Amino acid sequence: MIRSIGRKILGVLVVCFVSTVVCGMPANAVRNDLSLLWSKSNRLINPVKELKYNNMDITPSSLFAEMDGLTNLTFPLSILQNELRGEDIVPESTKAQNISYRAPQKLKSAQVQGRAHSRPSGQRGTKVQGKILQKQNPPKAATIKGKAGQSTEVTTDTSQPGSRKMITSTGTSGNWSDAATWIGNKIPGAEDDVMIASGTAVILNDGNAEVSSMTINGILNIVGPFTLKVTGNWINRGTFNSGTRGTVEFAGDTNALLAGTSSTAFNTLVINKGNSISTLLEITGPVNLAQGGKLILVNGLVKINRGGSLSVNQRTRLEIPSSAGIHLNGGFFASDNFSIYNQGLFRVSQGTALLGEAEGRSLETGPGGIFQMEGGSMSTIGNLVIADGTANLSGGTITISTDGKAISSLAGFDVSAGANLNITGGIVVINQPFVSGLSHEDIHIADGGNKSITGGTFKMGSADTPAGRNFRVNSRLPFYNFSVDGFQSIVTLKDDLTVNNQLTLNGQLMLNGKNLIVGSSAPAIKGILGEKAGMIVAGSGEVRKLMDSKGSFTFPLGDVSGRGDYSPVTLTFTDGTFADGAYAVVKVFNSKHPQDATTTNYLKRYWTVNTVNVTDPVFDIKATYQAADVVGTESKLTFARYDGTQWVKDGSISAIGNSISVKGVRDLSQGFSSIVSDPPVVTTVSPTIPQKGGALIADEPAPRLKSAMGIMASPATFTASGSFLVPPGVFRILVECWGGGGGGGGCQKSSSVTSGSGGGGGAYNANTLTVIPTESYTVTVGASGSVVINGNGGNGGTTTVTGPGGTVSANGGTGGASNNGAIGTGGTGGIYNGGNGGLATSNGAGGGGGAGNTGNGQPGSNTAAGAGGSGSIPGGIGGSVQLGDLAGNIGIAPGGGGGGAHQFGNTNSKAGGIGAKGYVVISYPCTNSLTSVAGTDNQIICINTILTSITYQLSGDGITGASLSGQPAGVTGSFNSTNGIYTISGTPSASGIFNYTVTPTGACIGTTTTGTILVNPLPAIGLTVGGAGAICSGTGTNITVAGSVIGTSYQLRDAGNVNVGS
């Protein structure tokens, strides 16, 4: 043991640590030197309680020095070097290096400054000499921390000379309460430092005891239900036995040390330091609590430093009150079969913490509590619960549910609505899902409180997780990094999830009808991607990639149909303007496209891509399919995209790579490239505009589309304003208009939840106009309802088609109000009305559905978007309800109202979703309809009598006239190319029944019309009178007319030309 002696002098005070090994000189030489110094001083000294370097005990408690009036402090650094094994210590050869000492203000300490220099000749090592810079009231304890060139803490003790003594046990063992056990025959008291000498044993068995500090070099036993209270340090280099009922209490209002080379096994350990968490008990040696023991935290912070450990084995919950805490600072902490309830501080800076060895053992932070993870590692067999209070995660690794034995009523990582959460770094691993129920969630982060995640990683599973385990995640807060880490593990979303940075997939991410939002700055998705491995199974959910500029992103999509079908899509934006909240949506469907009616050669897979809040987007697409998706002959397939009315083939196929691609696409629902000359069979049994997408289709001819007006050629469709030129041969057009959808309402930044109401859907109107070829009609497509951040949505525009033959228009829906305001109303005044937008309450409300061509659009609500009206071209769906902390969702064309924005957690103000644009379809059906008086197409006339003219209106793209067949001689047909009227006229010169046919020429073949002309000959009359030869007046008889013809009437007149019968 190193001893020290100190004395005060007027000019210099030297404190020398005396050791024949370290100082390299006999002890009497040092004492002579001190004696000379002492001769210059007549003042008494105050005892210094302890002197430490970097929290390491380097002197016995008997060190004396004077801090009141101190002018110089000198001690050899070589002592520190030996005690600390050379760590962070100035080498002996180092000279003239500054060392600064600074005491914490709360300890009312003196601040000193000094330099390193060589010891006087004949002495080994290096000394440090300090000089007082600031003098304050004498503080209590003396502690020096630090190293050369760094700040150091100094504290001192103000007790008077002789008030504290080191009391050491004699060489003979004995009872604590026996004076003979102690040198000087003095039983230790509360102010005494106690040392159990090596080779001796002391027993505390007849009452409680209190000491200032406790040093065990021998043996100390507590026998019975007695308490040893220690207000200072505990140094155990010997043996300590607490028995099954003994208690050690660390008390006092000064920092203390629990150290030593021997393991200290407590039964009941009470920490009651000071009256707040600011007073420390620092553990630098091995400490444990025996089975059945108990750790009781009342006041103060237990700090477990490097080289220290605390293992607790108790059967009841450990409670950390608001005035206490545990700080793992490089050491080791282990709990056994109990949970921890924290209302104070649980902090891990470095080291290892192992929590719980039985099912359901958890660490829960309650009101006022703080959980702080800065480094090191912590694992729990149960849950990490932040029920209230605050959790700050900045580093280290937390492993939760190590054996799948979390509490089933809580998530493995469970953060309640009232709790605060701040994650800037570190890793949270959910090692295994809870094994006892499908409803259990492994991560649950609720709305409310002050929550922020700007760094760190959540990992689902690890190398220890069995394949096929299903994790469940429910977080209203965006993650920074997120990883499905267990190979072939499954993660199922219970709510929309946002990942702002790195998404890693080694297993399947099942969206479960929810949406995955990937941040705008997120890099490419990493992991073991592919069949039965890492992929996103969207189902009815959406993968949304937020975009703020041009760029490329790969969506690793797949689906599960008895196996994992991996069918990724790479989307590359080459142009466009990206507004706040802009994103791209990609979905995959494991079925034939509903508009592909071919039955022999097709692909059993199709994709959809939509953009939201992107103006004038231009992008390239590459999609990969599985070989099993091909039905029929793959060489007969080509890329095609459906534009809402027909297929457009403008891409390419690579059979070797099982991929299809297209470049320069603006909108997969429209045709901006050449139209396929022989489109495939098309059905209209499901929505066409919302159900847009590309798929492989066969190069097979098929009949044209049909409308209620008959066979028609490809219609003209408009998604932007322009003009329509009536084609040759077209004399009637069917104009269909959809108004634009109103924009959704925005929301403002607020500590409370704010949401926008949905915009109204656009109306539908239609009419048939009589036109003349080459006439021009102006087409104005109703604009999308605009949006602004924290503002009301704009009204959807009115769609109009106007020209010489008349005007057809459909009104747009109105915009939804911001911040839980009024709904947007659906457009009216046409044949069918748009649906009203939803009223925002707790979510961003859904937009109203656009009207269809056979039904009204449906209203949106706070929980659902309005469905589009029914029809062969249905109305667009309103923007979906926004549950996340995001801008509103866009309405779907045609005419869907935009959804409202949603904000919670005091984040940025947001805009609603823009309404969908209007839409125009101008079709020119092939018509061949009777325009003359009804019945003229079924005439009965006499031969050589002029026929009443029969007229037909012909119309259709490219009609040049018509041919007439089956008519009687003398009857012909003629076509007026100015108005499309075909006229049948003439004088029949032959009798009989004539069924005629009018067949248009040039186009619309098959649109024929038939009629009948019955031509009677002139009659040749012969009379035969029945009955008697003479007929008296007032009687009657039958007269038979021979050679009568249908359609001829006969009368019998007398000589005066009076009708006497018929």
mmCIF file with all atom_site columns, C-alpha atoms in Angstrom, residues 263-417:
data_model
loop_
_atom_site.group_PDB
_atom_site.id
_atom_site.type_symbol
_atom_site.label_atom_id
_atom_site.label_alt_id
_atom_site.label_comp_id
_atom_site.label_asym_id
_atom_site.label_entity_id
_atom_site.label_seq_id
_atom_site.pdbx_PDB_ins_code
_atom_site.Cartn_x
_atom_site.Cartn_y
_atom_site.Cartn_z
_atom_site.occupancy
_atom_site.B_iso_or_equiv
_atom_site.pdbx_formal_charge
_atom_site.auth_seq_id
_atom_site.auth_comp_id
_atom_site.auth_asym_id
_atom_site.auth_atom_id
_atom_site.pdbx_PDB_model_num
ATOM 1   C CA . SER A 1 263 ? -15.749 -9.695  -6.183  1.00 0.00 ? 263 SER A CA 1
ATOM 2   C CA . THR A 1 264 ? -18.216 -8.166  -3.766  1.00 0.00 ? 264 THR A CA 1
ATOM 3   C CA . ALA A 1 265 ? -21.372 -10.217 -3.252  1.00 0.00 ? 265 ALA A CA 1
ATOM 4   C CA . PHE A 1 266 ? -24.175 -8.260  -1.585  1.00 0.00 ? 266 PHE A CA 1
ATOM 5   C CA . ASN A 1 267 ? -27.440 -9.631  -0.298  1.00 0.00 ? 267 ASN A CA 1
ATOM 6   C CA . THR A 1 268 ? -29.417 -6.397  -0.193  1.00 0.00 ? 268 THR A CA 1
ATOM 7   C CA . LEU A 1 269 ? -27.764 -3.354  -1.690  1.00 0.00 ? 269 LEU A CA 1
ATOM 8   C CA . VAL A 1 270 ? -29.317 0.064   -1.077  1.00 0.00 ? 270 VAL A CA 1
ATOM 9   C CA . ILE A 1 271 ? -28.177 3.098   -3.065  1.00 0.00 ? 271 ILE A CA 1
ATOM 10  C CA . ASN A 1 272 ? -29.192 6.319   -1.310  1.00 0.00 ? 272 ASN A CA 1
ATOM 11  C CA . LYS A 1 273 ? -26.601 8.883   -2.379  1.00 0.00 ? 273 LYS A CA 1
ATOM 12  C CA . GLY A 1 274 ? -27.597 12.492  -1.858  1.00 0.00 ? 274 GLY A CA 1
ATOM 13  C CA . ASN A 1 275 ? -31.111 13.517  -2.781  1.00 0.00 ? 275 ASN A CA 1
ATOM 14  C CA . SER A 1 276 ? -30.917 13.440  -6.572  1.00 0.00 ? 276 SER A CA 1
ATOM 15  C CA . ILE A 1 277 ? -29.402 11.609  -9.506  1.00 0.00 ? 277 ILE A CA 1
ATOM 16  C CA . SER A 1 278 ? -26.373 13.931  -9.516  1.00 0.00 ? 278 SER A CA 1
ATOM 17  C CA . THR A 1 279 ? -24.510 12.056  -6.745  1.00 0.00 ? 279 THR A CA 1
ATOM 18  C CA . LEU A 1 280 ? -22.455 9.138   -8.048  1.00 0.00 ? 280 LEU A CA 1
ATOM 19  C CA . LEU A 1 281 ? -21.605 5.669   -6.857  1.00 0.00 ? 281 LEU A CA 1
ATOM 20  C CA . GLU A 1 282 ? -19.013 4.512   -9.367  1.00 0.00 ? 282 GLU A CA 1
ATOM 21  C CA . ILE A 1 283 ? -18.334 0.798   -9.736  1.00 0.00 ? 283 ILE A CA 1
ATOM 22  C CA . THR A 1 284 ? -14.890 -0.198  -11.014 1.00 0.00 ? 284 THR A CA 1
ATOM 23  C CA . GLY A 1 285 ? -14.695 -3.726  -9.647  1.00 0.00 ? 285 GLY A CA 1
ATOM 24  C CA . PRO A 1 286 ? -16.823 -6.898  -9.765  1.00 0.00 ? 286 PRO A CA 1
ATOM 25  C CA . VAL A 1 287 ? -20.115 -6.617  -7.850  1.00 0.00 ? 287 VAL A CA 1
ATOM 26  C CA . ASN A 1 288 ? -23.023 -9.030  -7.701  1.00 0.00 ? 288 ASN A CA 1
ATOM 27  C CA . LEU A 1 289 ? -26.163 -9.699  -5.724  1.00 0.00 ? 289 LEU A CA 1
ATOM 28  C CA . ALA A 1 290 ? -26.683 -13.229 -4.516  1.00 0.00 ? 290 ALA A CA 1
ATOM 29  C CA . GLN A 1 291 ? -29.770 -15.155 -5.560  1.00 0.00 ? 291 GLN A CA 1
ATOM 30  C CA . GLY A 1 292 ? -32.659 -13.918 -3.490  1.00 0.00 ? 292 GLY A CA 1
ATOM 31  C CA . GLY A 1 293 ? -30.934 -10.601 -2.883  1.00 0.00 ? 293 GLY A CA 1
ATOM 32  C CA . LYS A 1 294 ? -32.275 -7.208  -3.831  1.00 0.00 ? 294 LYS A CA 1
ATOM 33  C CA . LEU A 1 295 ? -31.062 -3.957  -5.322  1.00 0.00 ? 295 LEU A CA 1
ATOM 34  C CA . ILE A 1 296 ? -32.895 -0.921  -3.958  1.00 0.00 ? 296 ILE A CA 1
ATOM 35  C CA . LEU A 1 297 ? -32.354 2.418   -5.671  1.00 0.00 ? 297 LEU A CA 1
ATOM 36  C CA . VAL A 1 298 ? -33.440 5.475   -3.687  1.00 0.00 ? 298 VAL A CA 1
ATOM 37  C CA . ASN A 1 299 ? -31.183 8.346   -4.696  1.00 0.00 ? 299 ASN A CA 1
ATOM 38  C CA . GLY A 1 300 ? -28.051 8.741   -6.764  1.00 0.00 ? 300 GLY A CA 1
ATOM 39  C CA . LEU A 1 301 ? -26.590 7.345   -9.960  1.00 0.00 ? 301 LEU A CA 1
ATOM 40  C CA . VAL A 1 302 ? -24.915 3.936   -10.139 1.00 0.00 ? 302 VAL A CA 1
ATOM 41  C CA . LYS A 1 303 ? -22.163 4.351   -12.717 1.00 0.00 ? 303 LYS A CA 1
ATOM 42  C CA . ILE A 1 304 ? -20.535 1.126   -13.917 1.00 0.00 ? 304 ILE A CA 1
ATOM 43  C CA . ASN A 1 305 ? -17.152 2.012   -15.397 1.00 0.00 ? 305 ASN A CA 1
ATOM 44  C CA . ARG A 1 306 ? -14.677 -0.022  -17.384 1.00 0.00 ? 306 ARG A CA 1
ATOM 45  C CA . GLY A 1 307 ? -13.493 -2.979  -15.322 1.00 0.00 ? 307 GLY A CA 1
ATOM 46  C CA . GLY A 1 308 ? -16.630 -2.827  -13.186 1.00 0.00 ? 308 GLY A CA 1
ATOM 47  C CA . SER A 1 309 ? -19.639 -5.110  -13.256 1.00 0.00 ? 309 SER A CA 1
ATOM 48  C CA . LEU A 1 310 ? -22.992 -5.377  -11.528 1.00 0.00 ? 310 LEU A CA 1
ATOM 49  C CA . SER A 1 311 ? -24.944 -8.634  -11.719 1.00 0.00 ? 311 SER A CA 1
ATOM 50  C CA . VAL A 1 312 ? -28.332 -8.682  -10.011 1.00 0.00 ? 312 VAL A CA 1
ATOM 51  C CA . ASN A 1 313 ? -30.270 -11.850 -9.302  1.00 0.00 ? 313 ASN A CA 1
ATOM 52  C CA . GLN A 1 314 ? -33.572 -11.014 -7.671  1.00 0.00 ? 314 GLN A CA 1
ATOM 53  C CA . ARG A 1 315 ? -37.178 -12.117 -8.013  1.00 0.00 ? 315 ARG A CA 1
ATOM 54  C CA . THR A 1 316 ? -39.018 -8.810  -7.883  1.00 0.00 ? 316 THR A CA 1
ATOM 55  C CA . ARG A 1 317 ? -39.199 -5.875  -10.258 1.00 0.00 ? 317 ARG A CA 1
ATOM 56  C CA . LEU A 1 318 ? -36.359 -3.372  -10.009 1.00 0.00 ? 318 LEU A CA 1
ATOM 57  C CA . GLU A 1 319 ? -37.740 0.127   -9.757  1.00 0.00 ? 319 GLU A CA 1
ATOM 58  C CA . ILE A 1 320 ? -35.636 3.163   -10.656 1.00 0.00 ? 320 ILE A CA 1
ATOM 59  C CA . PRO A 1 321 ? -37.189 6.276   -9.091  1.00 0.00 ? 321 PRO A CA 1
ATOM 60  C CA . SER A 1 322 ? -36.878 9.758   -10.547 1.00 0.00 ? 322 SER A CA 1
ATOM 61  C CA . SER A 1 323 ? -33.944 10.589  -8.239  1.00 0.00 ? 323 SER A CA 1
ATOM 62  C CA . ALA A 1 324 ? -31.881 7.534   -9.195  1.00 0.00 ? 324 ALA A CA 1
ATOM 63  C CA . GLY A 1 325 ? -30.388 5.833   -12.198 1.00 0.00 ? 325 GLY A CA 1
ATOM 64  C CA . ILE A 1 326 ? -28.020 3.294   -13.727 1.00 0.00 ? 326 ILE A CA 1
ATOM 65  C CA . HIS A 1 327 ? -25.277 4.378   -16.106 1.00 0.00 ? 327 HIS A CA 1
ATOM 66  C CA . LEU A 1 328 ? -23.300 1.686   -17.906 1.00 0.00 ? 328 LEU A CA 1
ATOM 67  C CA . ASN A 1 329 ? -20.019 3.389   -18.834 1.00 0.00 ? 329 ASN A CA 1
ATOM 68  C CA . GLY A 1 330 ? -17.802 0.633   -20.152 1.00 0.00 ? 330 GLY A CA 1
ATOM 69  C CA . GLY A 1 331 ? -18.602 -2.067  -17.621 1.00 0.00 ? 331 GLY A CA 1
ATOM 70  C CA . PHE A 1 332 ? -21.070 -4.945  -17.459 1.00 0.00 ? 332 PHE A CA 1
ATOM 71  C CA . PHE A 1 333 ? -24.634 -5.078  -16.117 1.00 0.00 ? 333 PHE A CA 1
ATOM 72  C CA . ALA A 1 334 ? -26.826 -8.178  -15.913 1.00 0.00 ? 334 ALA A CA 1
ATOM 73  C CA . SER A 1 335 ? -30.310 -8.731  -14.562 1.00 0.00 ? 335 SER A CA 1
ATOM 74  C CA . ASP A 1 336 ? -31.879 -12.094 -14.055 1.00 0.00 ? 336 ASP A CA 1
ATOM 75  C CA . ASN A 1 337 ? -35.482 -13.091 -13.545 1.00 0.00 ? 337 ASN A CA 1
ATOM 76  C CA . PHE A 1 338 ? -37.063 -9.646  -13.153 1.00 0.00 ? 338 PHE A CA 1
ATOM 77  C CA . SER A 1 339 ? -38.218 -6.616  -15.114 1.00 0.00 ? 339 SER A CA 1
ATOM 78  C CA . ILE A 1 340 ? -36.983 -3.052  -14.713 1.00 0.00 ? 340 ILE A CA 1
ATOM 79  C CA . TYR A 1 341 ? -39.355 -0.110  -14.345 1.00 0.00 ? 341 TYR A CA 1
ATOM 80  C CA . ASN A 1 342 ? -37.520 3.142   -14.973 1.00 0.00 ? 342 ASN A CA 1
ATOM 81  C CA . GLN A 1 343 ? -38.738 6.548   -13.852 1.00 0.00 ? 343 GLN A CA 1
ATOM 82  C CA . GLY A 1 344 ? -35.222 7.882   -13.466 1.00 0.00 ? 344 GLY A CA 1
ATOM 83  C CA . LEU A 1 345 ? -32.312 7.169   -15.827 1.00 0.00 ? 345 LEU A CA 1
ATOM 84  C CA . PHE A 1 346 ? -31.169 4.009   -17.571 1.00 0.00 ? 346 PHE A CA 1
ATOM 85  C CA . ARG A 1 347 ? -28.152 4.945   -19.697 1.00 0.00 ? 347 ARG A CA 1
ATOM 86  C CA . VAL A 1 348 ? -25.747 2.815   -21.739 1.00 0.00 ? 348 VAL A CA 1
ATOM 87  C CA . SER A 1 349 ? -22.647 4.633   -23.025 1.00 0.00 ? 349 SER A CA 1
ATOM 88  C CA . GLN A 1 350 ? -20.295 1.681   -23.418 1.00 0.00 ? 350 GLN A CA 1
ATOM 89  C CA . GLY A 1 351 ? -20.141 -1.889  -22.199 1.00 0.00 ? 351 GLY A CA 1
ATOM 90  C CA . THR A 1 352 ? -22.672 -4.716  -22.160 1.00 0.00 ? 352 THR A CA 1
ATOM 91  C CA . ALA A 1 353 ? -26.099 -5.009  -20.561 1.00 0.00 ? 353 ALA A CA 1
ATOM 92  C CA . LEU A 1 354 ? -27.973 -8.346  -20.430 1.00 0.00 ? 354 LEU A CA 1
ATOM 93  C CA . LEU A 1 355 ? -31.557 -8.018  -19.249 1.00 0.00 ? 355 LEU A CA 1
ATOM 94  C CA . GLY A 1 356 ? -33.773 -10.876 -18.189 1.00 0.00 ? 356 GLY A CA 1
ATOM 95  C CA . GLU A 1 357 ? -33.489 -14.621 -18.446 1.00 0.00 ? 357 GLU A CA 1
ATOM 96  C CA . ALA A 1 358 ? -37.186 -15.519 -18.351 1.00 0.00 ? 358 ALA A CA 1
ATOM 97  C CA . GLU A 1 359 ? -40.211 -14.923 -20.562 1.00 0.00 ? 359 GLU A CA 1
ATOM 98  C CA . GLY A 1 360 ? -41.729 -11.465 -20.394 1.00 0.00 ? 360 GLY A CA 1
ATOM 99  C CA . ARG A 1 361 ? -38.841 -9.755  -18.581 1.00 0.00 ? 361 ARG A CA 1
ATOM 100 C CA . SER A 1 362 ? -38.703 -6.234  -19.933 1.00 0.00 ? 362 SER A CA 1
ATOM 101 C CA . LEU A 1 363 ? -37.252 -2.765  -19.504 1.00 0.00 ? 363 LEU A CA 1
ATOM 102 C CA . GLU A 1 364 ? -40.053 -0.228  -19.252 1.00 0.00 ? 364 GLU A CA 1
ATOM 103 C CA . THR A 1 365 ? -39.615 3.531   -18.998 1.00 0.00 ? 365 THR A CA 1
ATOM 104 C CA . GLY A 1 366 ? -42.470 5.321   -17.277 1.00 0.00 ? 366 GLY A CA 1
ATOM 105 C CA . PRO A 1 367 ? -43.422 8.942   -16.528 1.00 0.00 ? 367 PRO A CA 1
ATOM 106 C CA . GLY A 1 368 ? -40.408 11.208  -16.193 1.00 0.00 ? 368 GLY A CA 1
ATOM 107 C CA . GLY A 1 369 ? -37.986 8.405   -16.968 1.00 0.00 ? 369 GLY A CA 1
ATOM 108 C CA . ILE A 1 370 ? -35.155 8.591   -19.479 1.00 0.00 ? 370 ILE A CA 1
ATOM 109 C CA . PHE A 1 371 ? -33.736 5.689   -21.457 1.00 0.00 ? 371 PHE A CA 1
ATOM 110 C CA . GLN A 1 372 ? -30.475 6.633   -23.144 1.00 0.00 ? 372 GLN A CA 1
ATOM 111 C CA . MET A 1 373 ? -28.549 4.394   -25.546 1.00 0.00 ? 373 MET A CA 1
ATOM 112 C CA . GLU A 1 374 ? -25.252 5.929   -26.691 1.00 0.00 ? 374 GLU A CA 1
ATOM 113 C CA . GLY A 1 375 ? -22.958 2.974   -27.330 1.00 0.00 ? 375 GLY A CA 1
ATOM 114 C CA . GLY A 1 376 ? -22.116 -0.556  -26.299 1.00 0.00 ? 376 GLY A CA 1
ATOM 115 C CA . SER A 1 377 ? -24.749 -3.276  -26.425 1.00 0.00 ? 377 SER A CA 1
ATOM 116 C CA . MET A 1 378 ? -27.934 -4.154  -24.605 1.00 0.00 ? 378 MET A CA 1
ATOM 117 C CA . SER A 1 379 ? -30.099 -7.219  -25.051 1.00 0.00 ? 379 SER A CA 1
ATOM 118 C CA . THR A 1 380 ? -33.360 -8.258  -23.470 1.00 0.00 ? 380 THR A CA 1
ATOM 119 C CA . ILE A 1 381 ? -35.239 -11.494 -23.638 1.00 0.00 ? 381 ILE A CA 1
ATOM 120 C CA . GLY A 1 382 ? -38.446 -9.492  -23.422 1.00 0.00 ? 382 GLY A CA 1
ATOM 121 C CA . ASN A 1 383 ? -39.654 -6.035  -24.424 1.00 0.00 ? 383 ASN A CA 1
ATOM 122 C CA . LEU A 1 384 ? -38.203 -2.550  -24.522 1.00 0.00 ? 384 LEU A CA 1
ATOM 123 C CA . VAL A 1 385 ? -41.181 -0.372  -23.618 1.00 0.00 ? 385 VAL A CA 1
ATOM 124 C CA . ILE A 1 386 ? -41.326 3.424   -23.585 1.00 0.00 ? 386 ILE A CA 1
ATOM 125 C CA . ALA A 1 387 ? -44.734 3.820   -21.963 1.00 0.00 ? 387 ALA A CA 1
ATOM 126 C CA . ASP A 1 388 ? -44.030 7.421   -21.035 1.00 0.00 ? 388 ASP A CA 1
ATOM 127 C CA . GLY A 1 389 ? -40.984 9.604   -20.477 1.00 0.00 ? 389 GLY A CA 1
ATOM 128 C CA . THR A 1 390 ? -38.223 9.836   -23.066 1.00 0.00 ? 390 THR A CA 1
ATOM 129 C CA . ALA A 1 391 ? -36.002 7.505   -25.067 1.00 0.00 ? 391 ALA A CA 1
ATOM 130 C CA . ASN A 1 392 ? -32.850 8.851   -26.754 1.00 0.00 ? 392 ASN A CA 1
ATOM 131 C CA . LEU A 1 393 ? -30.966 6.476   -29.055 1.00 0.00 ? 393 LEU A CA 1
ATOM 132 C CA . SER A 1 394 ? -27.718 7.705   -30.604 1.00 0.00 ? 394 SER A CA 1
ATOM 133 C CA . GLY A 1 395 ? -25.450 4.659   -30.798 1.00 0.00 ? 395 GLY A CA 1
ATOM 134 C CA . GLY A 1 396 ? -24.822 1.072   -29.770 1.00 0.00 ? 396 GLY A CA 1
ATOM 135 C CA . THR A 1 397 ? -26.906 -2.030  -30.465 1.00 0.00 ? 397 THR A CA 1
ATOM 136 C CA . ILE A 1 398 ? -30.146 -3.045  -28.760 1.00 0.00 ? 398 ILE A CA 1
ATOM 137 C CA . THR A 1 399 ? -31.314 -6.634  -29.250 1.00 0.00 ? 399 THR A CA 1
ATOM 138 C CA . ILE A 1 400 ? -34.929 -7.293  -28.284 1.00 0.00 ? 400 ILE A CA 1
ATOM 139 C CA . SER A 1 401 ? -36.841 -10.549 -27.864 1.00 0.00 ? 401 SER A CA 1
ATOM 140 C CA . THR A 1 402 ? -33.729 -12.657 -28.045 1.00 0.00 ? 402 THR A CA 1
ATOM 141 C CA . ASP A 1 403 ? -35.769 -15.860 -27.688 1.00 0.00 ? 403 ASP A CA 1
ATOM 142 C CA . GLY A 1 404 ? -39.204 -14.692 -28.857 1.00 0.00 ? 404 GLY A CA 1
ATOM 143 C CA . LYS A 1 405 ? -40.434 -14.378 -25.278 1.00 0.00 ? 405 LYS A CA 1
ATOM 144 C CA . ALA A 1 406 ? -41.721 -10.817 -25.208 1.00 0.00 ? 406 ALA A CA 1
ATOM 145 C CA . ILE A 1 407 ? -44.901 -9.870  -23.356 1.00 0.00 ? 407 ILE A CA 1
ATOM 146 C CA . SER A 1 408 ? -47.707 -10.677 -25.795 1.00 0.00 ? 408 SER A CA 1
ATOM 147 C CA . SER A 1 409 ? -49.796 -7.610  -24.965 1.00 0.00 ? 409 SER A CA 1
ATOM 148 C CA . LEU A 1 410 ? -46.974 -5.264  -25.989 1.00 0.00 ? 410 LEU A CA 1
ATOM 149 C CA . ALA A 1 411 ? -44.696 -4.952  -28.984 1.00 0.00 ? 411 ALA A CA 1
ATOM 150 C CA . GLY A 1 412 ? -41.071 -5.948  -28.671 1.00 0.00 ? 412 GLY A CA 1
ATOM 151 C CA . PHE A 1 413 ? -40.139 -2.287  -29.221 1.00 0.00 ? 413 PHE A CA 1
ATOM 152 C CA . ASP A 1 414 ? -43.177 -0.432  -27.924 1.00 0.00 ? 414 ASP A CA 1
ATOM 153 C CA . VAL A 1 415 ? -43.441 3.384   -27.803 1.00 0.00 ? 415 VAL A CA 1
ATOM 154 C CA . SER A 1 416 ? -46.739 4.780   -26.525 1.00 0.00 ? 416 SER A CA 1
ATOM 155 C CA . ALA A 1 417 ? -48.543 7.901   -27.693 1.00 0.00 ? 417 ALA A CA 1
#
